[in-house]
Structures are given as structure tokens and as C-alpha cells.
Phi, psi and omega in degrees: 000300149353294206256009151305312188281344196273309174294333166266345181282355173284316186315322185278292181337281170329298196294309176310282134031242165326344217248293155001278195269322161293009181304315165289321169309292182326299192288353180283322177242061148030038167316096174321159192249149170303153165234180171292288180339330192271341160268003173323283224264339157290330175314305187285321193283324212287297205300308205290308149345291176281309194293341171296302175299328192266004178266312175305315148299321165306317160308318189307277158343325167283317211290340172292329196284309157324313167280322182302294181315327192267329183286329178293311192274322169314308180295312183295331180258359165308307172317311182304317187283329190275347172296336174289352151299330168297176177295172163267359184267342163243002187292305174315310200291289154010282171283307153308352170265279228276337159265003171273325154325297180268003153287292198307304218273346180273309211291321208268291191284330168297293164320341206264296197314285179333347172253359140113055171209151197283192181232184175239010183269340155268356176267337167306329189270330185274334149272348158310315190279308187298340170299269161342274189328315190305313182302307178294315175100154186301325176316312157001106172303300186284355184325297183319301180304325160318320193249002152287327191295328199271321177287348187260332184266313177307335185300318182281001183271285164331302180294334179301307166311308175303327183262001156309333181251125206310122159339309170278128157281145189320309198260050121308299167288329175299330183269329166265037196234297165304298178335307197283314199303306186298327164308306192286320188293315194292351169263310153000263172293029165229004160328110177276174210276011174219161208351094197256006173297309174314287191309312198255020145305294194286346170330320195287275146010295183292327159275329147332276210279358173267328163317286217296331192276338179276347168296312196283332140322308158325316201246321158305305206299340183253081173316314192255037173198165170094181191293338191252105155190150138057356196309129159278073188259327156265006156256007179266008177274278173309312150329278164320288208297321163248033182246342190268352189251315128355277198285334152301332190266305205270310212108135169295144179081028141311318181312150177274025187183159158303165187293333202261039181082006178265108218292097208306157203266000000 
């Protein structure tokens, strides 16, 4: 970074510089002189250029966080079903650690995510279900499949959070957020000076829509909160679905927790 920035303030020098002691020579071969147009239409490719890439990241990074939520709860309902294979002396337990799970992670974590942080309230159900695994033992015919089910939801649990946290760093946003101020002024001050209505029309437009993408930038890069984000619509899906299979086997009010995951006293 150091030496990007050393390079261009030499570069800036030189070129003044120079512009300086060649001053008489220039104006001797009639060199046309810079105007505001002439930074214009670079301004516009640089501005246009950086706000493509960082919506193009920003997408990623939603779109990952998305997929990280449908692959946890597709793993989560998994568990439940390879948990009907346990003995029976660990089955109940099991299963019932894996729907209070996807109670905490909709009531707990998810609200936690919008602030770009996971909860702790689902990992108590995720050392409860490995306790039970300790019990049932390797011996097990589903033993194997639990803890790959269980090592594939934590991954998808972990990335979800990790992409929970803005994409961009601010001051990444800040600079195309100046940029573009400086971009409208600088068109701005090429308006011409008779019937500028048409023009500062489209001026008008154009700055809308260089606004609205950076807003929509702003709010993608935040998977779980704003107007673009997020619903814990399939694992509270999953959720329902097994907690209503859970409640076929065992009966009601058996769960070891509250609807919102909380470990009942």
C-alpha cells in the first residue's frame, strides 16, 4: 500500500513538474489544454467500474450465505432421520437435541446474524447431541452417518455466519461513495449553459440510478437485515416438519425446549 501510494504522489510530482519547465515548449506547439471533460468520461468508466465489482461481490457473499442456510437445514433434517437408527437408549435424546437446534438457530441466531454475529444458544444443543453420540458409541450402525451429518452442519452453520458480515469494508464504500459525489459534481460542471433542461434531466436520472445501486449494494452485502435479506424460511420449514415427526413418536410436550430453543428447567 505504502508503495502504491509513494508511486503516485512521485508521478503527480514529476508530471507538475515537468508541466512547469516544458511550459514554454507547450504553449510553443499550441498543445491543447486539459478541461473538466476531459476527466469526465474516465471518471465515469473508474466509478462505473468499481460500483460493477463490489455489487458483483456483494452478490456473492448473499448468495453464499443462502446457500449455506438451505444446505444446514437440508443436514439438519437429515440428522433427525439418521437419528431413528440409533439405539434407543440414545434415540429420543438425539432427536430432540436436533429440533431444539433449529429452534435456537430460527429464535436466537438468526436475529444475532443481523448484527454480524452467530448466538450461543445452538451450540448447547450441538454439545448435548455429541454427548449422546459419546454414549451410543462407534459401534453403532448410524454412529458413522451422525458425525459426518453433524461435521457437514457445522460447516454450513459456520459459513453462514461468516458471510453474515458486511462484504465490503466501509471504507471501500466510502470511497465509491465519494467517488460518485465527485462524478455528479464534475458532470454537473459541464452542463451547458442553454437549454440544460434535457441535460439536467438526464443528470437528474443518472444520479438516481448511480444512488439506488449503491444503496442496493449497501443492503445486499447485509444477508440477514434490510430490505434484501435473508428469511429463515427453510429451516423453520424443517423445523415444523420435524418437530410434528418428533411429536408422532414421543408425544406431546416431550421436547426438551420451548419453541424458542430454550432448555426447558
Amino acid at each position: 500500500m505504502v508503495i502504491t501510494i509513494v508511486v503516485a504522489i512521485l508521478a503527480l510530482v514529476l508530471g507538475v513538474v515537468g508541466h512547469w519547465v516544458l511550459r514554454s515548449r507547450i504553449e510553443a506547439t499550441e498543445t491543447p489544454s486539459l478541461t473538466v471533460r476531459d476527466f469526465v468520461l474516465p471518471l465515469q468508466t473508474l466509478t462505473v467500474f468499481v460500483l460493477a465489482f463490489v455489487l458483483v461481490t456483494a452478490s456473492t457473499s448473499n448468495g453464499k450465505a443462502d446457500e449455506a442456510a438451505r444446505n444446514e437445514a437440508g443436514v439438519v433434517d437429515h440428522m433427525f432421520e439418521v437419528a431413528d437408527y440409533a439405539p434407543a437408549a440414545q434415540r429420543r435424546r438425539l432427536q430432540g437435541d436436533v429440533v431444539c437446534y433449529a429452534r435456537a438457530v430460527r429464535a436466537y441466531e438468526w436475529p444475532a446474524m443481523a448484527d454480524g454475529h452467530g448466538a450461543s444458544e445452538p451450540s448447547r444443543w450441538t454439545t448435548d447431541f455429541r454427548a449422546g453420540l459419546k454414549q451410543m458409541g462407534s459401534d453403532a450402525p448410524a454412529f458413522g452417518m451422525l458425525v459426518a451429518a453433524d461435521k457437514e452442519r457445522s460447516a454450513a452453520r459456520q459459513t453462514r455466519i461468516a458471510e453474515s458480515t458486511p462484504a465490503i469494508p466501509n471504507a471501500v464504500y466510502w470511497l465509491m461513495l465519494a467517488a460518485l459525489a465527485f462524478l455528479i459534481v464534475t458532470l454537473a460542471l459541464c452542463l451547458p449553459r442553454q437549454n440544460t433542461a434535457l441535460v439536467t434531466g438526464g443528470l437528474v436520472v443518472l444520479t438516481a440510478l448511480l444512488t439506488t445501486v449503491l444503496l442496493v449494494i449497501r443492503d445486499v452485502e447485509r444477508p440477514f437485515t434490510g430490505a434484501i435479506h435473508i428469511a429463515p424460511t427453510a429451516i423453520s420449514t424443517v423445523e415444523s416438519d420435524i418437530t410434528e415427526d418428533y411429536t408422532a413418536a414421543y408425544g406431546t410436550g416431550r421436547l426438551p425446549c420451548t419453541d424458542d430453543g430454550t432448555r426447558k428447567a
